PDB file of C-alpha atoms in Angstrom:
ATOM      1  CA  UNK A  18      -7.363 -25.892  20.003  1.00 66.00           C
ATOM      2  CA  UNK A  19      -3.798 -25.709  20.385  1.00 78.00           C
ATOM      3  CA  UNK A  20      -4.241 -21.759  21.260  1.00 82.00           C
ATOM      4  CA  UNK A  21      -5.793 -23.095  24.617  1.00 86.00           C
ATOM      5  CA  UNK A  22      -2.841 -24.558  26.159  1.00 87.00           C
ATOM      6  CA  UNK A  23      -0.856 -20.490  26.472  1.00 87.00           C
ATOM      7  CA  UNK A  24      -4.074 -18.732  26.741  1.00 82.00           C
ATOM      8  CA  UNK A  25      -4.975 -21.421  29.893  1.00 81.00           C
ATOM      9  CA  UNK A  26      -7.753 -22.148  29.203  1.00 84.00           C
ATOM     10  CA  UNK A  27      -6.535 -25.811  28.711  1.00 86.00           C
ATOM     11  CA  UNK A  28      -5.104 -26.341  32.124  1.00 85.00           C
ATOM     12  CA  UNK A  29      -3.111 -29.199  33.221  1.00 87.00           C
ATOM     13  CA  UNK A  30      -5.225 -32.320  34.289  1.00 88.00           C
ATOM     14  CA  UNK A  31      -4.450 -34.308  37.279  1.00 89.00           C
ATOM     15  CA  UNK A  32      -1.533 -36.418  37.178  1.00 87.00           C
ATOM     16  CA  UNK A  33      -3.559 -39.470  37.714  1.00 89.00           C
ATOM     17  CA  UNK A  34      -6.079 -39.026  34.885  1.00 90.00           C
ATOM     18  CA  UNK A  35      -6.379 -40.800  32.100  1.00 90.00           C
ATOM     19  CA  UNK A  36      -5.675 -37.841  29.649  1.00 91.00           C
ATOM     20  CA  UNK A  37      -2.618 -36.348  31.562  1.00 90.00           C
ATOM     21  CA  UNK A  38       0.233 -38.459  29.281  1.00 92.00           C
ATOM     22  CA  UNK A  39      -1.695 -37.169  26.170  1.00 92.00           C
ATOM     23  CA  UNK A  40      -1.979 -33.669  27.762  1.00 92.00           C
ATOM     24  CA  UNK A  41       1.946 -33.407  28.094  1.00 93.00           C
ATOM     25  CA  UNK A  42       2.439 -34.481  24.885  1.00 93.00           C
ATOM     26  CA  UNK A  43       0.427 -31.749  23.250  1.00 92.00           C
ATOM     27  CA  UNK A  44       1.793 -29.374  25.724  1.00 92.00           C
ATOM     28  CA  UNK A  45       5.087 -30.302  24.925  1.00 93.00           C
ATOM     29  CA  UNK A  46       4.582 -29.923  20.991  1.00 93.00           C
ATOM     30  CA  UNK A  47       3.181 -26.325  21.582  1.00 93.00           C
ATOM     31  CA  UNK A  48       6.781 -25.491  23.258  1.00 92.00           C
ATOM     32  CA  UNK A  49       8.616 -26.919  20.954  1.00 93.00           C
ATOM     33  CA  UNK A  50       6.909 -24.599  18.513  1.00 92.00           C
ATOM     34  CA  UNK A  51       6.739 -21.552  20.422  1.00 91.00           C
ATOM     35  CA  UNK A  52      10.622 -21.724  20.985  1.00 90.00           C
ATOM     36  CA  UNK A  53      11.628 -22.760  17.025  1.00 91.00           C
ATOM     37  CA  UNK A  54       9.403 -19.198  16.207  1.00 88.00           C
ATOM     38  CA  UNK A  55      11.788 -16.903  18.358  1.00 86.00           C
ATOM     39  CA  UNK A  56      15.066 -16.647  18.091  1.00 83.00           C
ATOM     40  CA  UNK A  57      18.095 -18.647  19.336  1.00 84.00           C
ATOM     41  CA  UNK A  58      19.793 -17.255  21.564  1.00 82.00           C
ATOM     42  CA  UNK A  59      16.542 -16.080  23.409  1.00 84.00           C
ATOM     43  CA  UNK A  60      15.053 -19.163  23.196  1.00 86.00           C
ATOM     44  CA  UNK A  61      18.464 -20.771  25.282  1.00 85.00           C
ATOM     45  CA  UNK A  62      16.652 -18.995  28.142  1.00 87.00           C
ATOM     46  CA  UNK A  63      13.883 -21.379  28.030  1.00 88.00           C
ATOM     47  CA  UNK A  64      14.916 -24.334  27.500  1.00 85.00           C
ATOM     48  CA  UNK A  65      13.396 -25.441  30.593  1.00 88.00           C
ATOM     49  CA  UNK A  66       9.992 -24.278  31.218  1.00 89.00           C
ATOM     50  CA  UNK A  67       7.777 -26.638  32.213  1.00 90.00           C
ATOM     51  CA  UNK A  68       4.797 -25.640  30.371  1.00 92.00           C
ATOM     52  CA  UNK A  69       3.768 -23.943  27.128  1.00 92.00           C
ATOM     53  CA  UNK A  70       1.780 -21.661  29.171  1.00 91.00           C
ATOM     54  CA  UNK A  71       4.351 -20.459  31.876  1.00 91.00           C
ATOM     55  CA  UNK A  72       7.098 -19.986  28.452  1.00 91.00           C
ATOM     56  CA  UNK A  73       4.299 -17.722  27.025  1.00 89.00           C
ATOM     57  CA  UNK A  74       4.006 -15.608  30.182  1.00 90.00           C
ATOM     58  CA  UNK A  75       7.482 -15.254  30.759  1.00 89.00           C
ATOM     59  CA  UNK A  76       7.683 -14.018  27.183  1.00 87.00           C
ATOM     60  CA  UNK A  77       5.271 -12.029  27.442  1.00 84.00           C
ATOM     61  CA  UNK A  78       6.432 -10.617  30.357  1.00 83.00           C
ATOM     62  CA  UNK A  79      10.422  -9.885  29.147  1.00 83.00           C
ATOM     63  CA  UNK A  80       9.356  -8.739  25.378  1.00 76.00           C
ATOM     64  CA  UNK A  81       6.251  -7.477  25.746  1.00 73.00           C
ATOM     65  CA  UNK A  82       5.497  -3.992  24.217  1.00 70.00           C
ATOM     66  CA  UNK A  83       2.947  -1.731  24.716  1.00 73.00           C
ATOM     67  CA  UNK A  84       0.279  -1.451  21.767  1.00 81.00           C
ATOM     68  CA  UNK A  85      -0.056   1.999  22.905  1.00 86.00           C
ATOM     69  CA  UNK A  86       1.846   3.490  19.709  1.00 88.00           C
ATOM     70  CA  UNK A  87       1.065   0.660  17.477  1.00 88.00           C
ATOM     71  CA  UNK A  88      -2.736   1.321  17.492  1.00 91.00           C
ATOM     72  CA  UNK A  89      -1.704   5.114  17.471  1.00 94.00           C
ATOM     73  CA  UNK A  90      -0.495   4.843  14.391  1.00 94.00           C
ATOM     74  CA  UNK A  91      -3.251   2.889  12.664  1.00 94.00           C
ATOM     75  CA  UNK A  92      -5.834   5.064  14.080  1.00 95.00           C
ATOM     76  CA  UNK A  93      -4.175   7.753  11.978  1.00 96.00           C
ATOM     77  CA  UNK A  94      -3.635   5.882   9.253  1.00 96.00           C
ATOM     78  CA  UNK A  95      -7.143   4.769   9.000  1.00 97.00           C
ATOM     79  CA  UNK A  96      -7.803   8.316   9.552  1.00 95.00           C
ATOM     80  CA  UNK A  97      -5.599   9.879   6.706  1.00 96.00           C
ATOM     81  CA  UNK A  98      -6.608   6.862   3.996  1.00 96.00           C
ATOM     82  CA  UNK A  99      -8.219   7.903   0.992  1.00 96.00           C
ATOM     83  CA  UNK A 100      -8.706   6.359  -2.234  1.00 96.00           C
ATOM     84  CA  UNK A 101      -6.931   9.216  -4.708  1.00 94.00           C
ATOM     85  CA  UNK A 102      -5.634   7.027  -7.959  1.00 94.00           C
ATOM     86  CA  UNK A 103      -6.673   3.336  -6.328  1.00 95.00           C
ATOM     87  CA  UNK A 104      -9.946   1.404  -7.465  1.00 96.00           C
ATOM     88  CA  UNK A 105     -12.493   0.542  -5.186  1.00 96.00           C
ATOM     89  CA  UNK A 106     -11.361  -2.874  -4.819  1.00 96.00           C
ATOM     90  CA  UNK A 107      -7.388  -1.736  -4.044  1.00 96.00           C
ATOM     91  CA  UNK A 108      -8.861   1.133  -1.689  1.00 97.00           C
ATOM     92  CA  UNK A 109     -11.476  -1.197   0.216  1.00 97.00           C
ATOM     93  CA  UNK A 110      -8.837  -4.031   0.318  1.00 96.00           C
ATOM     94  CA  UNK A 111      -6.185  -1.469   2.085  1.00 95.00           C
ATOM     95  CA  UNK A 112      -8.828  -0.224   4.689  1.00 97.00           C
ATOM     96  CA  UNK A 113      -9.427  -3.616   5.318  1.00 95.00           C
ATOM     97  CA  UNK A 114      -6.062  -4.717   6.169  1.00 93.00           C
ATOM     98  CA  UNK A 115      -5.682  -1.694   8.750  1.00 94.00           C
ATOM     99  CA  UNK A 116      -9.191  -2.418  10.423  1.00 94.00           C
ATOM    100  CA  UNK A 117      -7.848  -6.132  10.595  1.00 91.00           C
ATOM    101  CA  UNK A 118      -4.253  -5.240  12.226  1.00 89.00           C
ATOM    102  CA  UNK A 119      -6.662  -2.869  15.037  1.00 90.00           C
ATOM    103  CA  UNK A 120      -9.017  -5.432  15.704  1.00 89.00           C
ATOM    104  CA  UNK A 121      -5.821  -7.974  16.907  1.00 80.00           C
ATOM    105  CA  UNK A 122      -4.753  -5.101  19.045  1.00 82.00           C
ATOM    106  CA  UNK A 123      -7.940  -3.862  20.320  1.00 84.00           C
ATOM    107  CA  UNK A 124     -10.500  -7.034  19.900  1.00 77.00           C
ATOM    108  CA  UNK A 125     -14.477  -6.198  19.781  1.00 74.00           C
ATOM    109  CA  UNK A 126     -15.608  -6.378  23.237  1.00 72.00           C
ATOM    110  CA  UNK A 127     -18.178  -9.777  23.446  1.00 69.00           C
ATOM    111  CA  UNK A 128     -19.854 -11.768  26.564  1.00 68.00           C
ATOM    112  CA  UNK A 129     -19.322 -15.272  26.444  1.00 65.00           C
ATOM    113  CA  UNK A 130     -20.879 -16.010  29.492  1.00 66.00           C
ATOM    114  CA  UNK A 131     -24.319 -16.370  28.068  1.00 65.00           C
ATOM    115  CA  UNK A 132     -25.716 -14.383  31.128  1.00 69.00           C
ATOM    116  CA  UNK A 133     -26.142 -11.064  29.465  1.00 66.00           C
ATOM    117  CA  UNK A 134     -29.296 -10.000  28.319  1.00 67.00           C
ATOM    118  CA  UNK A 135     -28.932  -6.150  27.131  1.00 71.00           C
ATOM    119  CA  UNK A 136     -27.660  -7.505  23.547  1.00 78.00           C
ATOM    120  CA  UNK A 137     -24.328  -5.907  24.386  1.00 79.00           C
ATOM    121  CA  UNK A 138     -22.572  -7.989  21.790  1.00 80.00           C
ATOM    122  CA  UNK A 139     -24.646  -6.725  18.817  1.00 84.00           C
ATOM    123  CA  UNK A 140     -24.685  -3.608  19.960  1.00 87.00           C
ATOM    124  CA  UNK A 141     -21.111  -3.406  19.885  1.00 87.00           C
ATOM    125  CA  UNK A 142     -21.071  -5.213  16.392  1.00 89.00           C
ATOM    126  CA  UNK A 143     -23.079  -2.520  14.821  1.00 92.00           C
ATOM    127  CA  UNK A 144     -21.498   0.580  16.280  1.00 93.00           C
ATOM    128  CA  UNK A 145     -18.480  -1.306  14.931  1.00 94.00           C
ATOM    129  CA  UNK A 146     -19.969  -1.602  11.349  1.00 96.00           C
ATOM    130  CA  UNK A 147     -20.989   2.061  11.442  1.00 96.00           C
ATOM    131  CA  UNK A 148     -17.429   2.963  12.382  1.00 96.00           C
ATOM    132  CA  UNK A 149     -15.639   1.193   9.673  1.00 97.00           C
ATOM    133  CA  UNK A 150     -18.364   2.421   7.245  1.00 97.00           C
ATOM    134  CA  UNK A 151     -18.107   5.915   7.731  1.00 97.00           C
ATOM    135  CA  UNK A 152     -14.542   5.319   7.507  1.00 97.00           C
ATOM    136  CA  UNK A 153     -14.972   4.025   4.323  1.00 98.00           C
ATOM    137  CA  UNK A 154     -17.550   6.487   2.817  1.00 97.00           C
ATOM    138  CA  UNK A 155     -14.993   9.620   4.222  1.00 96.00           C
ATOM    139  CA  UNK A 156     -12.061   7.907   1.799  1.00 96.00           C
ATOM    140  CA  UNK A 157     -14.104   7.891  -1.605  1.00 97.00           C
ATOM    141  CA  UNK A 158     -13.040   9.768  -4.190  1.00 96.00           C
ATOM    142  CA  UNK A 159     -15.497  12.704  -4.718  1.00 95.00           C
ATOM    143  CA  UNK A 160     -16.727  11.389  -7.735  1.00 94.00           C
ATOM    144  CA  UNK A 161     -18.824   8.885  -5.915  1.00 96.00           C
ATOM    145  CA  UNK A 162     -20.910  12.087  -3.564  1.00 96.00           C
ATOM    146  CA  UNK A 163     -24.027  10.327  -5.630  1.00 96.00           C
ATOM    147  CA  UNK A 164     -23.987   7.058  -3.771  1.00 96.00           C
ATOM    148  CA  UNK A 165     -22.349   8.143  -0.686  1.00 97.00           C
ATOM    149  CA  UNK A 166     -25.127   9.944   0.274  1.00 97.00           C
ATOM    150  CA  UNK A 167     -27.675   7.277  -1.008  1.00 97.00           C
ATOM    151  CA  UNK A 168     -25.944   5.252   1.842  1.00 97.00           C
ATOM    152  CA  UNK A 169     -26.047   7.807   4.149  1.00 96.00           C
ATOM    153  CA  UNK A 170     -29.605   8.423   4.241  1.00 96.00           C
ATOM    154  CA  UNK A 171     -30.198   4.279   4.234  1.00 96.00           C
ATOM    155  CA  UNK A 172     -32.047   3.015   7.274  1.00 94.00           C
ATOM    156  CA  UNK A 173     -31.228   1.227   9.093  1.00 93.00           C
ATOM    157  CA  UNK A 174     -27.486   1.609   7.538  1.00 96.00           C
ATOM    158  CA  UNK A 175     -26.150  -0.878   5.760  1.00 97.00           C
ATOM    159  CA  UNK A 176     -23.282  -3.441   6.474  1.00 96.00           C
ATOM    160  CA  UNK A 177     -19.784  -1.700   4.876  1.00 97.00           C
ATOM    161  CA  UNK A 178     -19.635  -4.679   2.790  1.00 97.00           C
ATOM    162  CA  UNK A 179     -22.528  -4.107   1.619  1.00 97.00           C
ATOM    163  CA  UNK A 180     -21.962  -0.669   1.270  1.00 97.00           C
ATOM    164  CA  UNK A 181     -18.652  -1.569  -0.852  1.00 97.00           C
ATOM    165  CA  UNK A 182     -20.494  -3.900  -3.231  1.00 97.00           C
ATOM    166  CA  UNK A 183     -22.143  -1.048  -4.078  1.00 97.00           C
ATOM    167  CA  UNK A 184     -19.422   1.682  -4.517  1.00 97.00           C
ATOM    168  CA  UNK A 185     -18.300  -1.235  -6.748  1.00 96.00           C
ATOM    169  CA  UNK A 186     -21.381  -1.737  -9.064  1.00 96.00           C
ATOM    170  CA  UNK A 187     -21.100   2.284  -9.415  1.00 96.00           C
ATOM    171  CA  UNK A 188     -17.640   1.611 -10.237  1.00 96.00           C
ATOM    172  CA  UNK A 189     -17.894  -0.987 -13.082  1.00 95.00           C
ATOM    173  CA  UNK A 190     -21.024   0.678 -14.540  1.00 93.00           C
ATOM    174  CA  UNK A 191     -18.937   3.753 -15.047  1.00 92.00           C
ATOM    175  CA  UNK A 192     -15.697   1.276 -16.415  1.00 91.00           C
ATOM    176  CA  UNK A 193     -18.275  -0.109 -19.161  1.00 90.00           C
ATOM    177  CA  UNK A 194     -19.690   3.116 -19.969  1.00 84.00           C
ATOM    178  CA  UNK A 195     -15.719   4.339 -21.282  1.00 81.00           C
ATOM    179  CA  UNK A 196     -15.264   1.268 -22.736  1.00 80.00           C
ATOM    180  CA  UNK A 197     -18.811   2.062 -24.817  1.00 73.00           C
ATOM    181  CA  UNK A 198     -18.005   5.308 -25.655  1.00 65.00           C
ATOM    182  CA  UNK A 199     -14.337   4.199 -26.995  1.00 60.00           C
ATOM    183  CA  UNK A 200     -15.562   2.020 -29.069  1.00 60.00           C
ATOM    184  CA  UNK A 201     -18.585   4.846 -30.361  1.00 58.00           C
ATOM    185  CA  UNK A 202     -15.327   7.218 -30.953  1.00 58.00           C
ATOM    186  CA  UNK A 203     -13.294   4.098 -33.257  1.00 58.00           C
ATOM    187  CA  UNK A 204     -16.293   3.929 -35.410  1.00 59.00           C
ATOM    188  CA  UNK A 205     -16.792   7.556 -35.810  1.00 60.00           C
ATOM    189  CA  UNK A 206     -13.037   7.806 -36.817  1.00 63.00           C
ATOM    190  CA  UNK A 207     -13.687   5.171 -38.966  1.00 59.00           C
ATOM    191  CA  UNK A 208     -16.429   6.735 -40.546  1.00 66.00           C
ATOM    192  CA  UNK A 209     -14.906   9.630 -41.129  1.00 68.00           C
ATOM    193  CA  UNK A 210     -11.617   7.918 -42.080  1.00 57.00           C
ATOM    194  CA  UNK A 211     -13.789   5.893 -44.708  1.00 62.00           C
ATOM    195  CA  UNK A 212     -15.587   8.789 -46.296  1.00 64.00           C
ATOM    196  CA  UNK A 213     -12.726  10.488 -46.858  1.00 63.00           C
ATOM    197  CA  UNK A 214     -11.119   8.125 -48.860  1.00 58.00           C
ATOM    198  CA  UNK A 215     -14.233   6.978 -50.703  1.00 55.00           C
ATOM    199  CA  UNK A 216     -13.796  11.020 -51.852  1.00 56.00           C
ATOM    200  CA  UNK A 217     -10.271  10.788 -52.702  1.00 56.00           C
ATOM    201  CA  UNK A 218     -10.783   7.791 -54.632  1.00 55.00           C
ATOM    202  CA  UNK A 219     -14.339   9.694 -56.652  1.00 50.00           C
ATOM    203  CA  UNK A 220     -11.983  12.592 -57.505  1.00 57.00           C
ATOM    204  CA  UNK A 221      -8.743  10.596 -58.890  1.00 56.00           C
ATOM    205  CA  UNK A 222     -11.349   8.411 -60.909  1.00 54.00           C
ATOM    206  CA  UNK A 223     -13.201  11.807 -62.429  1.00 52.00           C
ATOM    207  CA  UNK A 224      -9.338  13.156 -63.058  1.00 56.00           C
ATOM    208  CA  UNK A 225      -8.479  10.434 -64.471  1.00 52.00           C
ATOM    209  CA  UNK A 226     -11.715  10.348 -67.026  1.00 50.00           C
ATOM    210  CA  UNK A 227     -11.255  13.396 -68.080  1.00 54.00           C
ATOM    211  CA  UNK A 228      -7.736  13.127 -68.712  1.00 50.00           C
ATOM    212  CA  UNK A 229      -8.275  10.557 -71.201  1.00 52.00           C
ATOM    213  CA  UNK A 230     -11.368  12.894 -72.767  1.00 54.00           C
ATOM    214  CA  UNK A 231     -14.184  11.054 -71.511  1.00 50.00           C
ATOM    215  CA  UNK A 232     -16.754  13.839 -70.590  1.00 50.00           C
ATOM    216  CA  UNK A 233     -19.604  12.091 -70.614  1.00 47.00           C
ATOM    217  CA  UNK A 234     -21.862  12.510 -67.670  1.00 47.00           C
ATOM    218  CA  UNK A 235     -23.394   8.750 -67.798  1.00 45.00           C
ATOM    219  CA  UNK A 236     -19.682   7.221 -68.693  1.00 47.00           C
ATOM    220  CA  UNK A 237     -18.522   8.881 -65.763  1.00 46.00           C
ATOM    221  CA  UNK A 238     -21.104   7.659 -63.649  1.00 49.00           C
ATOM    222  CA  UNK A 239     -21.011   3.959 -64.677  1.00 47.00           C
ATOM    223  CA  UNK A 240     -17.173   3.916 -64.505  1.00 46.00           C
ATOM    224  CA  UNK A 241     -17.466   5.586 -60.989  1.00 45.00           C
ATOM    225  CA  UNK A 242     -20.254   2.852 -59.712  1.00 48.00           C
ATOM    226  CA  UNK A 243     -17.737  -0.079 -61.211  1.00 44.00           C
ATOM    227  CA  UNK A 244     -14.865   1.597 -59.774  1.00 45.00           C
ATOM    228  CA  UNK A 245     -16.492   2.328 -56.095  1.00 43.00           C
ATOM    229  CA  UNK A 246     -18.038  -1.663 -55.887  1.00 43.00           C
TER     230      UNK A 246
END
């Protein structure tokens, strides 16, 4: 709402109307928060605009930079990303933040008019959506070459959301497969850890028989069972 007074598309009303007083007050409030965001002694410079939308052009117009090198240089780094020692979730979530800093810079091209009947604005969504997906399938680690190319060959392709939900399920399937086979490993060790001590323990108890001159085979044996219980 508020966006709509420096964009002007929330003109000034006549001075006679009913809403004008209510207008300037709203007007007003934008200034007054426009000028408390910049700094000081640029803001003395403006002190008396008359309208939230003329301080935003003039602004614009003094400080404005070209977004030339900015989107430059996330191009390239969208280019260059790739998800080396990062998770799928830390990987997707960077990617994301890029395409997000582009897409203020250089906004989706839509018709608002209503008049257009080619579906130009889904067109452009999905060529969109296939960018940022192929974007995000070029990244992977090549550990995931399985389902990349199961997305690949998907028709029509799917949403890169969609498309990172499933890098994801790959990702946790493979997380609780380690955390399987770790725990097969301890109980092997285990195993092994146990039977070698149950045979230390027969030996001492068969030394310590025969020490004592106790060479009976069944004395052996029942002192063995008591001792092993």
């Amino acid at each position: 709402m508020k966006l709509s007074f420096i964009d002007g598309s929330c003109s000034a009303p006549d001075v006679s109307a009913d809403n004008y007083d209510a207008w300037i007050r709203v007007d007003s409030m934008v200034t007054s928060w426009i000028l408390n965001a910049i700094s000081k002694k640029i803001s003395k410079a403006f002190l008396y605009v008359k309208t939230s939308r003329q301080l935003w052009l003039d602004l614009k117009e003094r400080y404005g930079e070209n977004n030339g090198p900015m989107v430059y240089q996330l191009q390239q780094a969208i280019a260059s990303i790739a998800q080396g020692t990062m998770s799928v979730v830390d990987y997707f979530n960077s990617l994301s933040t890029l395409w997000d800093e582009l897409e203020c810079l250089m906004p989706t091209k839509t018709y608002t008019c209503g008049l257009c009947t080619c579906s130009f604005t889904r067109i452009a969504a999905e060529e969109d959506n296939l960018t940022k997906l192929v974007q995000f399938l070029m990244g992977l680690d090549d550990s995931y070459d399985n389902i990349r190319n199961q997305i690949l060959v998907m028709d029509p392709f799917p949403s890169v959301n969609k498309a990172y939900s499933m890098v994801l399920r790959v990702e946790r399937h493979r997380l609780v497969n380690t955390q399987t086979n770790g725990n097969s490993d301890g109980v092997a060790l285990y195993s092994r850890w146990n039977n070698q001590r149950g045979n230390t323990c027969l030996r001492g108890n068969i030394s310590i028989l025969e020490k004592f001159g106790h060479k009976g085979r069944g004395y052996i044996d029942r002192k063995l069972q008591v001792s092993l219980w």
